């Protein structure tokens, strides 16, 4: 029976010399394979696992694997990474993963008793399948091979002594060897290669001599360089990859600074990929001229720099993306970059105190009271309890779409007010978010207005009673005067 694997037909049968298009085929287990099949799962226990739907960018098992077909699977715990299982399984009529054979698991090769929590279930290629598929066939399994070998002459046993010759028997061999460089350990010794030395190397079918200065240079002061850059008061390794462009590791002991350089350097303009230099009493990473991206250390701060900037005199000053010092970690430019994105979020922020938002009057314009129609719209927003799709705990808060709908019912755009954010998630989708500090502010304003209305309603009868009493007292005074 043929087994189809993503359009490839596997025929698990013995190899035959008569096969032409399938020469070398071996029997392999009949498992179904398919690309990008992965689902979430929160099921528990050792029995069949109920699958919870395809993960982003993947397909469901029910859409890719026929019911009852065997395949290799892998279960990886996300809530509990210590629980995992690989094996052979099938999808039953209810769309569940039936675990037939366990190849390996966190339970010592037994079925894992999965605990509650999120898990990833994927269709994969098991190591056991590779092991079975790579077993070579025996001679008897290759149809016709044994019959073809029968009656053939066995390999002979040829003695080396029967074919020995002396050098003189081979015309010209001794003369050719005499002209070659001898291989010997009896020569004199030296500790370093001098520039005037000649090093013999093989090139093509012949030999050439390379001067020692091309491999190592040493000046009168003992400075040494590997390569052809020259010592020049420093030790370095140079490799030239293009005209004027060198890749170097340089240790410099020059004054007024000492430095270590690593990376590509253009000798014409003096640009480095990375360099560490000791200036006075501080260690500084100082990329110069055209190459600037990387990590710099200046004045006690570690700077993450971008590949852009400006040249100040002879020194190139790169753009600082982020700086970390003894007292703070800060962006290189004020109010330009966010921490995370809608599609790449931090899980949690731990801090000793709350965030501080700029509220300086000098930074604001159009300062006025919150309109009643905003507060009227907010009265249609309900606080909710909920659980996240991939979480277990209950939470309280708001739903961004409900806030948008409450304002839209009164013809207002909540995104224009600043309550709601709708951002791209980086995978073609959108994520709705809320600025909770704005939501709390408008909630407080709505409650203040409602309390004022309740207070006014409570005070209204009292004011009416006072007005009636004042009117009656005024009438009584008029009669007495008459």
CSV table of C-alpha atoms in Angstrom, one decimal:
chain,number,residue,atom,x,y,z
A,1,UNK,CA,0.0,0.0,0.0
A,2,UNK,CA,1.4,3.4,-0.9
A,3,UNK,CA,1.7,6.1,1.7
A,4,UNK,CA,1.5,9.7,0.5
A,5,UNK,CA,3.7,12.2,2.4
A,6,UNK,CA,3.1,15.8,1.1
A,7,UNK,CA,2.7,14.6,-2.5
A,8,UNK,CA,5.6,12.0,-2.3
A,9,UNK,CA,4.7,8.4,-2.6
A,10,UNK,CA,6.6,6.0,-0.3
A,11,UNK,CA,6.5,2.4,-1.3
A,12,UNK,CA,7.7,0.3,1.6
A,13,UNK,CA,8.9,-2.8,-0.2
A,14,UNK,CA,12.3,-4.5,-0.8
A,15,UNK,CA,14.9,-3.0,-3.2
A,16,UNK,CA,15.3,-4.7,-6.6
A,17,UNK,CA,18.1,-4.4,-9.2
A,18,UNK,CA,15.3,-4.2,-11.8
A,19,UNK,CA,14.1,-0.8,-10.3
A,20,UNK,CA,15.4,2.1,-12.3
A,21,UNK,CA,13.6,5.2,-11.0
A,22,UNK,CA,13.4,4.0,-7.4
A,23,UNK,CA,16.9,2.5,-7.1
A,24,UNK,CA,18.0,2.4,-3.4
A,25,UNK,CA,14.5,2.6,-1.9
A,26,UNK,CA,14.2,0.8,1.4
A,27,UNK,CA,11.2,-0.2,3.5
A,28,UNK,CA,10.1,2.7,5.8
A,29,UNK,CA,7.3,3.0,8.3
A,30,UNK,CA,4.1,4.1,6.8
A,31,UNK,CA,3.5,7.4,8.6
A,32,UNK,CA,1.8,10.6,7.3
A,33,UNK,CA,3.8,13.8,7.2
A,34,UNK,CA,2.5,17.3,6.6
A,35,UNK,CA,4.0,20.8,7.0
A,36,UNK,CA,3.0,23.4,9.5
A,37,UNK,CA,0.6,21.4,11.6
A,38,UNK,CA,0.6,22.6,15.2
A,39,UNK,CA,-2.3,23.2,17.7
A,40,UNK,CA,-2.7,24.4,21.3
A,41,UNK,CA,-4.0,22.0,24.0
A,42,UNK,CA,-5.1,22.4,27.6
A,43,UNK,CA,-6.2,18.8,28.1
A,44,UNK,CA,-5.0,16.7,31.0
A,45,UNK,CA,-4.3,13.0,31.9
A,46,UNK,CA,-2.9,10.1,30.0
A,47,UNK,CA,-5.7,9.5,27.5
A,48,UNK,CA,-6.6,11.1,24.2
A,49,UNK,CA,-5.8,14.8,24.1
A,50,UNK,CA,-8.5,17.3,23.0
A,51,UNK,CA,-6.9,19.8,20.6
A,52,UNK,CA,-7.6,23.5,21.0
A,53,UNK,CA,-7.1,25.0,17.5
A,54,UNK,CA,-4.2,25.9,15.2
A,55,UNK,CA,-1.5,28.2,16.5
A,56,UNK,CA,-0.7,31.3,14.4
A,57,UNK,CA,0.8,30.4,11.0
A,58,UNK,CA,-0.1,26.7,11.3
A,59,UNK,CA,-2.9,24.2,10.4
A,60,UNK,CA,-5.1,21.9,12.4
A,61,UNK,CA,-4.5,18.2,12.5
A,62,UNK,CA,-8.0,17.5,11.2
A,63,UNK,CA,-7.3,19.7,8.1
A,64,UNK,CA,-4.0,17.9,7.2
A,65,UNK,CA,-4.2,14.3,8.5
A,66,UNK,CA,-6.8,11.6,7.6
A,67,UNK,CA,-8.7,10.0,10.5
A,68,UNK,CA,-6.9,6.8,11.6
A,69,UNK,CA,-3.6,7.6,9.8
A,70,UNK,CA,-0.5,7.3,11.9
A,71,UNK,CA,2.0,10.1,12.3
A,72,UNK,CA,4.8,11.3,14.6
A,73,UNK,CA,3.8,13.8,17.2
A,74,UNK,CA,5.5,16.0,19.8
A,75,UNK,CA,3.8,17.5,22.8
A,76,UNK,CA,5.7,20.3,24.6
A,77,UNK,CA,4.5,21.9,27.8
A,78,UNK,CA,4.3,25.7,27.8
A,79,UNK,CA,2.8,26.3,31.2
A,80,UNK,CA,4.9,23.4,32.5
A,81,UNK,CA,8.0,23.0,30.3
A,82,UNK,CA,9.1,20.0,32.3
A,83,UNK,CA,6.3,17.9,30.8
A,84,UNK,CA,6.9,16.6,27.2
A,85,UNK,CA,6.2,13.6,25.0
A,86,UNK,CA,7.1,12.2,21.6
A,87,UNK,CA,5.4,9.3,19.9
A,88,UNK,CA,3.2,7.8,17.2
A,89,UNK,CA,-0.5,8.8,17.2
A,90,UNK,CA,-3.7,9.1,15.2
A,91,UNK,CA,-6.6,11.5,15.0
A,92,UNK,CA,-9.9,9.9,16.0
A,93,UNK,CA,-13.4,10.8,14.7
A,94,UNK,CA,-13.7,13.5,17.4
A,95,UNK,CA,-10.6,15.2,16.3
A,96,UNK,CA,-8.6,14.1,19.4
A,97,UNK,CA,-5.0,13.0,19.4
A,98,UNK,CA,-4.9,9.3,20.3
A,99,UNK,CA,-1.4,8.4,21.7
A,100,UNK,CA,-0.6,4.9,20.3
A,101,UNK,CA,3.1,4.5,21.0
A,102,UNK,CA,5.4,6.6,23.2
A,103,UNK,CA,8.9,7.0,21.8
A,104,UNK,CA,10.3,9.2,24.6
A,105,UNK,CA,8.8,11.3,27.3
A,106,UNK,CA,9.5,13.2,30.5
A,107,UNK,CA,7.8,10.2,32.3
A,108,UNK,CA,10.7,7.9,31.4
A,109,UNK,CA,9.2,6.7,28.1
A,110,UNK,CA,5.7,6.2,29.5
A,111,UNK,CA,2.5,8.2,28.7
A,112,UNK,CA,2.7,11.6,30.5
A,113,UNK,CA,-0.1,12.4,32.9
A,114,UNK,CA,-0.4,16.0,31.6
A,115,UNK,CA,-1.3,18.6,34.2
A,116,UNK,CA,-3.6,21.6,33.5
A,117,UNK,CA,-2.0,24.3,31.5
A,118,UNK,CA,-1.1,25.3,27.9
A,119,UNK,CA,0.7,22.8,25.7
A,120,UNK,CA,1.9,22.8,22.0
A,121,UNK,CA,1.1,19.7,19.9
A,122,UNK,CA,2.9,19.4,16.6
A,123,UNK,CA,3.2,16.9,13.7
A,124,UNK,CA,6.9,16.2,13.4
A,125,UNK,CA,9.4,13.7,12.1
A,126,UNK,CA,10.4,11.4,15.0
A,127,UNK,CA,13.9,10.1,15.6
A,128,UNK,CA,12.6,6.6,15.6
A,129,UNK,CA,11.4,7.0,12.0
A,130,UNK,CA,14.8,8.1,10.9
A,131,UNK,CA,16.4,5.2,12.6
A,132,UNK,CA,14.1,2.7,10.9
A,133,UNK,CA,14.3,4.4,7.5
A,134,UNK,CA,18.2,4.4,7.6
A,135,UNK,CA,18.6,0.6,8.0
A,136,UNK,CA,20.4,-0.7,4.9
A,137,UNK,CA,19.0,-3.8,3.1
A,138,UNK,CA,20.6,-7.2,3.5
A,139,UNK,CA,22.0,-8.8,0.4
A,140,UNK,CA,19.2,-11.3,0.3
A,141,UNK,CA,16.6,-8.4,0.2
A,142,UNK,CA,18.1,-7.0,-3.0
A,143,UNK,CA,16.4,-9.0,-5.8
A,144,UNK,CA,18.9,-10.6,-8.2
A,145,UNK,CA,22.1,-9.5,-6.4
A,146,UNK,CA,23.0,-12.9,-4.9
A,147,UNK,CA,22.4,-14.7,-8.3
A,148,UNK,CA,24.6,-12.1,-10.0
A,149,UNK,CA,27.5,-12.8,-7.5
A,150,UNK,CA,27.2,-16.6,-7.7
A,151,UNK,CA,30.0,-18.1,-9.8
A,152,UNK,CA,32.2,-15.0,-9.8
A,153,UNK,CA,35.9,-15.3,-9.1
A,154,UNK,CA,36.9,-14.3,-5.5
A,155,UNK,CA,39.3,-11.4,-4.9
A,156,UNK,CA,43.0,-12.4,-5.1
A,157,UNK,CA,45.6,-12.0,-2.5
A,158,UNK,CA,48.6,-10.1,-3.9
A,159,UNK,CA,51.8,-10.1,-1.8
A,160,UNK,CA,53.7,-6.8,-1.6
A,161,UNK,CA,57.1,-8.7,-1.8
A,162,UNK,CA,56.2,-9.8,-5.3
A,163,UNK,CA,56.2,-6.2,-6.6
A,164,UNK,CA,59.1,-4.4,-4.8
A,165,UNK,CA,61.6,-2.2,-6.7
A,166,UNK,CA,64.6,-0.2,-5.7
A,167,UNK,CA,64.8,3.6,-6.5
A,168,UNK,CA,67.4,3.0,-9.2
A,169,UNK,CA,65.0,0.8,-11.1
A,170,UNK,CA,62.6,3.8,-11.7
A,171,UNK,CA,64.1,5.9,-14.5
A,172,UNK,CA,64.8,9.5,-13.3
A,173,UNK,CA,63.3,9.1,-9.8
A,174,UNK,CA,66.5,9.5,-7.9
A,175,UNK,CA,67.5,12.6,-9.9
A,176,UNK,CA,64.1,14.2,-9.3
A,177,UNK,CA,64.3,13.6,-5.5
A,178,UNK,CA,67.8,15.1,-5.3
A,179,UNK,CA,66.5,18.4,-6.6
A,180,UNK,CA,63.7,18.7,-4.0
A,181,UNK,CA,63.8,20.4,-0.6
A,182,UNK,CA,64.8,17.9,2.1
A,183,UNK,CA,62.5,17.1,5.0
A,184,UNK,CA,64.6,17.1,8.2
A,185,UNK,CA,64.7,18.0,11.9
A,186,UNK,CA,68.4,18.3,11.9
A,187,UNK,CA,68.5,22.1,10.9
A,188,UNK,CA,69.4,24.9,13.3
A,189,UNK,CA,66.7,26.5,15.4
A,190,UNK,CA,65.2,30.1,15.5
A,191,UNK,CA,62.6,31.7,17.8
A,192,UNK,CA,61.0,34.1,15.2
A,193,UNK,CA,60.7,34.4,11.4
A,194,UNK,CA,62.8,37.3,10.1
A,195,UNK,CA,61.7,39.4,7.2
A,196,UNK,CA,64.6,38.1,5.0
A,197,UNK,CA,63.7,34.5,5.6
A,198,UNK,CA,62.2,32.4,2.7
A,199,UNK,CA,59.3,30.1,3.3
A,200,UNK,CA,58.8,27.4,0.6
A,201,UNK,CA,55.2,26.6,-0.1
A,202,UNK,CA,53.4,24.5,-2.7
A,203,UNK,CA,51.6,26.4,-5.5
A,204,UNK,CA,49.8,24.5,-8.2
A,205,UNK,CA,52.1,21.8,-9.5
A,206,UNK,CA,55.3,23.6,-8.3
A,207,UNK,CA,56.9,25.4,-5.4
A,208,UNK,CA,57.4,29.1,-4.6
A,209,UNK,CA,59.4,31.0,-1.9
A,210,UNK,CA,57.4,33.5,0.2
A,211,UNK,CA,59.4,36.2,2.1
A,212,UNK,CA,59.1,36.1,5.9
A,213,UNK,CA,58.0,39.7,5.9
A,214,UNK,CA,54.7,38.7,4.2
A,215,UNK,CA,53.9,36.4,7.1
A,216,UNK,CA,55.4,38.2,10.1
A,217,UNK,CA,57.0,41.6,10.6
A,218,UNK,CA,59.2,42.7,13.5
A,219,UNK,CA,60.7,46.2,13.9
A,220,UNK,CA,63.8,47.2,15.9
A,221,UNK,CA,61.8,47.8,19.0
A,222,UNK,CA,60.4,44.2,19.1
A,223,UNK,CA,56.9,45.1,17.9
A,224,UNK,CA,55.4,42.2,16.0
A,225,UNK,CA,52.6,42.0,13.4
A,226,UNK,CA,51.2,39.0,11.6
A,227,UNK,CA,50.3,40.0,8.0
A,228,UNK,CA,51.7,42.7,5.8
A,229,UNK,CA,50.5,45.8,7.6
A,230,UNK,CA,53.8,46.4,9.4
A,231,UNK,CA,54.6,46.6,13.1
A,232,UNK,CA,54.5,50.4,13.6
A,233,UNK,CA,54.6,50.4,17.4
A,234,UNK,CA,51.8,47.8,17.7
A,235,UNK,CA,51.2,44.1,17.5
A,236,UNK,CA,48.4,43.0,15.1
A,237,UNK,CA,47.0,40.4,12.8
A,238,UNK,CA,46.2,41.8,9.3
A,239,UNK,CA,44.2,40.1,6.5
A,240,UNK,CA,43.5,42.1,3.3
A,241,UNK,CA,40.2,41.3,1.7
A,242,UNK,CA,40.1,44.1,-0.9
A,243,UNK,CA,42.2,47.0,-2.0
A,244,UNK,CA,42.8,49.2,1.0
A,245,UNK,CA,40.4,47.2,3.2
A,246,UNK,CA,41.8,45.2,6.0
A,247,UNK,CA,40.5,42.9,8.8
A,248,UNK,CA,42.6,43.4,11.8
A,249,UNK,CA,43.1,42.6,15.5
A,250,UNK,CA,45.5,45.3,16.7
A,251,UNK,CA,47.1,45.8,20.1
A,252,UNK,CA,48.5,49.3,20.3
A,253,UNK,CA,50.8,50.6,23.0
A,254,UNK,CA,51.2,54.1,21.5
A,255,UNK,CA,50.8,57.4,23.4
A,256,UNK,CA,48.8,59.1,24.6
A,257,UNK,CA,46.5,56.1,24.5
A,258,UNK,CA,46.6,52.3,24.3
A,259,UNK,CA,43.9,50.5,22.4
A,260,UNK,CA,42.7,47.1,21.1
A,261,UNK,CA,41.0,47.2,17.7
A,262,UNK,CA,38.9,44.4,16.1
A,263,UNK,CA,37.1,44.3,12.8
A,264,UNK,CA,37.3,45.8,9.3
A,265,UNK,CA,39.3,48.9,8.8
A,266,UNK,CA,39.7,51.1,5.7
A,267,UNK,CA,43.3,52.3,5.9
A,268,UNK,CA,42.5,55.4,3.7
A,269,UNK,CA,40.0,56.9,6.2
A,270,UNK,CA,40.8,55.0,9.4
A,271,UNK,CA,37.4,53.6,10.1
A,272,UNK,CA,37.0,50.7,12.6
A,273,UNK,CA,34.2,48.3,13.3
A,274,UNK,CA,35.0,48.0,17.0
A,275,UNK,CA,37.8,49.4,19.1
A,276,UNK,CA,38.5,49.6,22.8
A,277,UNK,CA,40.8,52.5,23.8
A,278,UNK,CA,42.2,53.6,27.2
A,279,UNK,CA,42.2,57.3,27.4
A,280,UNK,CA,43.5,58.8,30.7
A,281,UNK,CA,41.5,57.1,33.5
A,282,UNK,CA,38.5,55.8,31.5
A,283,UNK,CA,37.9,52.9,29.2
A,284,UNK,CA,36.0,54.1,26.0
A,285,UNK,CA,34.6,52.3,23.0
A,286,UNK,CA,35.3,54.8,20.3
A,287,UNK,CA,34.2,53.9,16.7
A,288,UNK,CA,35.5,56.6,14.4
A,289,UNK,CA,34.5,58.0,11.0
A,290,UNK,CA,32.1,55.8,9.0
A,291,UNK,CA,31.6,52.7,11.1
A,292,UNK,CA,29.5,53.4,14.2
A,293,UNK,CA,26.9,50.8,15.0
A,294,UNK,CA,27.6,48.7,18.1
A,295,UNK,CA,28.3,49.1,21.8
A,296,UNK,CA,30.4,52.0,23.1
A,297,UNK,CA,31.4,52.8,26.7
A,298,UNK,CA,31.9,56.5,27.4
A,299,UNK,CA,32.1,58.4,30.7
A,300,UNK,CA,30.9,55.4,32.7
A,301,UNK,CA,27.9,54.7,30.5
A,302,UNK,CA,27.3,51.8,28.1
A,303,UNK,CA,25.8,53.1,24.9
A,304,UNK,CA,23.9,51.1,22.2
A,305,UNK,CA,24.5,53.0,19.0
A,306,UNK,CA,22.9,52.9,15.6
A,307,UNK,CA,24.7,53.1,12.2
A,308,UNK,CA,24.0,56.8,11.7
A,309,UNK,CA,25.4,60.1,13.2
A,310,UNK,CA,27.5,63.0,12.3
A,311,UNK,CA,31.2,63.9,12.1
A,312,UNK,CA,32.6,66.4,14.6
A,313,UNK,CA,36.0,67.4,13.5
A,314,UNK,CA,38.0,64.2,12.9
A,315,UNK,CA,35.7,62.1,15.2
A,316,UNK,CA,32.5,60.4,14.1
A,317,UNK,CA,29.8,60.6,16.7
A,318,UNK,CA,27.1,57.9,16.3
A,319,UNK,CA,23.4,58.1,17.2
A,320,UNK,CA,22.8,56.7,20.7
A,321,UNK,CA,19.8,54.4,20.8
A,322,UNK,CA,20.1,53.5,24.5
A,323,UNK,CA,22.4,54.4,27.4
A,324,UNK,CA,22.9,52.5,30.7
A,325,UNK,CA,24.7,54.1,33.5
A,326,UNK,CA,25.0,53.7,37.3
A,327,UNK,CA,21.8,55.6,38.0
A,328,UNK,CA,19.5,55.0,35.0
A,329,UNK,CA,18.9,53.2,31.7
A,330,UNK,CA,17.6,55.8,29.2
A,331,UNK,CA,16.8,56.2,25.5
A,332,UNK,CA,19.4,58.1,23.4
A,333,UNK,CA,16.8,60.6,22.2
A,334,UNK,CA,13.9,62.0,24.3
A,335,UNK,CA,10.3,60.9,23.4
A,336,UNK,CA,11.2,59.1,20.2
A,337,UNK,CA,11.2,55.3,20.8
A,338,UNK,CA,8.8,53.0,22.6
A,339,UNK,CA,9.7,50.1,24.9
A,340,UNK,CA,8.3,47.1,23.0
A,341,UNK,CA,5.6,47.0,20.3
A,342,UNK,CA,2.1,45.6,19.9
A,343,UNK,CA,3.6,42.4,18.4
A,344,UNK,CA,6.6,42.2,20.7
A,345,UNK,CA,5.5,42.9,24.3
A,346,UNK,CA,7.2,42.5,27.7
A,347,UNK,CA,5.4,40.1,29.9
A,348,UNK,CA,5.6,42.2,33.1
A,349,UNK,CA,7.2,45.3,34.5
A,350,UNK,CA,8.5,45.1,38.1
A,351,UNK,CA,9.1,48.5,39.8
A,352,UNK,CA,9.4,49.9,43.3
A,353,UNK,CA,7.1,52.8,42.4
A,354,UNK,CA,4.6,53.7,39.6
A,355,UNK,CA,5.5,55.4,36.3
A,356,UNK,CA,5.7,59.2,36.1
A,357,UNK,CA,4.0,60.8,33.1
A,358,UNK,CA,4.8,64.3,31.9
A,359,UNK,CA,2.1,66.7,33.2
A,360,UNK,CA,3.8,70.1,32.9
A,361,UNK,CA,1.4,72.9,31.9
A,362,UNK,CA,4.1,74.2,29.6
A,363,UNK,CA,3.8,71.0,27.5
A,364,UNK,CA,0.1,71.2,27.0
A,365,UNK,CA,-2.4,73.2,25.0
A,366,UNK,CA,-6.2,73.5,24.7
A,367,UNK,CA,-6.7,72.9,28.4
A,368,UNK,CA,-10.4,72.8,29.2
A,369,UNK,CA,-13.1,70.8,31.1
A,370,UNK,CA,-14.0,67.3,30.0
A,371,UNK,CA,-17.1,67.6,27.8
A,372,UNK,CA,-20.4,66.1,29.1
A,373,UNK,CA,-20.9,64.0,26.0
A,374,UNK,CA,-17.6,62.2,26.7
A,375,UNK,CA,-18.8,61.4,30.2
A,376,UNK,CA,-22.2,60.4,28.9
A,377,UNK,CA,-20.5,57.9,26.5
A,378,UNK,CA,-18.3,56.6,29.4
A,379,UNK,CA,-21.5,55.8,31.4
A,380,UNK,CA,-22.1,53.1,28.8
A,381,UNK,CA,-18.8,51.4,29.5
A,382,UNK,CA,-18.9,48.4,31.8
A,383,UNK,CA,-16.0,47.0,33.9
A,384,UNK,CA,-15.5,43.3,33.3
A,385,UNK,CA,-13.9,40.2,34.7
A,386,UNK,CA,-12.1,38.0,32.2
A,387,UNK,CA,-9.4,35.4,31.5
A,388,UNK,CA,-6.9,35.7,28.7
A,389,UNK,CA,-7.0,33.0,26.0
A,390,UNK,CA,-3.7,31.5,26.9
A,391,UNK,CA,-4.1,32.1,30.7
A,392,UNK,CA,-5.8,30.6,33.7
A,393,UNK,CA,-6.3,33.4,36.2
A,394,UNK,CA,-9.2,35.8,36.4
A,395,UNK,CA,-8.5,39.5,35.7
A,396,UNK,CA,-10.7,42.7,36.0
A,397,UNK,CA,-10.6,45.6,33.6
A,398,UNK,CA,-12.1,46.9,30.4
A,399,UNK,CA,-12.5,45.6,26.8
A,400,UNK,CA,-11.1,48.0,24.2
A,401,UNK,CA,-13.8,47.2,21.6
A,402,UNK,CA,-16.6,47.9,24.1
A,403,UNK,CA,-15.1,51.3,25.0
A,404,UNK,CA,-15.0,52.0,21.2
A,405,UNK,CA,-18.6,51.0,20.7
A,406,UNK,CA,-19.9,53.0,23.7
A,407,UNK,CA,-18.4,56.2,22.3
A,408,UNK,CA,-19.4,55.3,18.7
A,409,UNK,CA,-23.0,55.2,19.8
A,410,UNK,CA,-22.8,58.9,20.6
A,411,UNK,CA,-20.9,59.6,17.4
A,412,UNK,CA,-17.5,59.9,19.2
A,413,UNK,CA,-14.2,58.4,18.1
A,414,UNK,CA,-12.4,57.0,21.2
A,415,UNK,CA,-9.1,56.6,19.3
A,416,UNK,CA,-9.1,60.4,18.7
A,417,UNK,CA,-9.6,61.0,22.4
A,418,UNK,CA,-6.6,58.8,23.3
A,419,UNK,CA,-8.4,56.1,25.2
A,420,UNK,CA,-7.8,53.4,22.6
A,421,UNK,CA,-4.8,52.2,20.6
A,422,UNK,CA,-5.1,49.9,17.5
A,423,UNK,CA,-1.7,48.7,16.4
A,424,UNK,CA,-0.3,46.2,13.9
A,425,UNK,CA,1.0,43.0,15.5
A,426,UNK,CA,3.7,42.4,12.9
A,427,UNK,CA,2.0,39.4,11.4
A,428,UNK,CA,-0.7,41.2,9.4
A,429,UNK,CA,-3.2,41.4,12.3
A,430,UNK,CA,-4.3,44.1,14.7
A,431,UNK,CA,-4.2,44.4,18.5
A,432,UNK,CA,-6.5,46.6,20.4
A,433,UNK,CA,-5.2,48.3,23.5
A,434,UNK,CA,-6.2,50.8,26.2
A,435,UNK,CA,-4.4,53.7,27.9
A,436,UNK,CA,-5.6,52.8,31.4
A,437,UNK,CA,-4.3,56.1,32.9
A,438,UNK,CA,-6.7,57.9,30.5
A,439,UNK,CA,-9.5,55.5,31.3
A,440,UNK,CA,-9.1,56.0,35.1
A,441,UNK,CA,-9.1,59.8,34.6
A,442,UNK,CA,-12.3,59.8,32.7
A,443,UNK,CA,-13.8,57.3,35.2
A,444,UNK,CA,-12.9,59.6,38.0
A,445,UNK,CA,-14.4,62.6,36.2
A,446,UNK,CA,-17.6,60.7,35.5
A,447,UNK,CA,-17.9,59.6,39.1
A,448,UNK,CA,-17.3,63.2,40.3
A,449,UNK,CA,-20.1,64.4,38.0
A,450,UNK,CA,-22.5,61.7,39.2
A,451,UNK,CA,-21.7,62.5,42.9
A,452,UNK,CA,-22.4,66.1,42.2
A,453,UNK,CA,-25.7,65.3,40.7
A,454,UNK,CA,-26.6,63.0,43.6
A,455,UNK,CA,-25.7,65.7,46.0
A,456,UNK,CA,-27.7,68.3,44.1
A,457,UNK,CA,-30.7,65.9,44.1
A,458,UNK,CA,-30.4,65.4,47.9
A,459,UNK,CA,-30.1,69.2,48.5
A,460,UNK,CA,-33.0,70.2,46.2
A,461,UNK,CA,-35.9,69.4,48.7
A,462,UNK,CA,-34.0,71.1,51.5
A,463,UNK,CA,-33.6,74.2,49.4
A,464,UNK,CA,-37.3,74.1,48.5
A,465,UNK,CA,-38.2,73.9,52.2
A,466,UNK,CA,-36.0,76.8,53.0
A,467,UNK,CA,-37.6,78.8,50.2
A,468,UNK,CA,-41.1,78.1,51.4
A,469,UNK,CA,-40.2,78.9,55.0
A,470,UNK,CA,-38.5,82.2,54.0
A,471,UNK,CA,-41.6,83.1,51.9
A,472,UNK,CA,-43.9,82.4,54.9
A,473,UNK,CA,-41.8,84.3,57.3
A,474,UNK,CA,-41.7,87.2,54.9
A,475,UNK,CA,-45.5,87.2,54.6
A,476,UNK,CA,-46.0,87.1,58.4
A,477,UNK,CA,-43.6,90.0,58.9
A,478,UNK,CA,-45.6,92.1,56.4
A,479,UNK,CA,-48.9,91.4,58.3
A,480,UNK,CA,-47.4,92.4,61.7
A,481,UNK,CA,-46.1,95.6,60.3
A,482,UNK,CA,-49.6,96.5,59.0
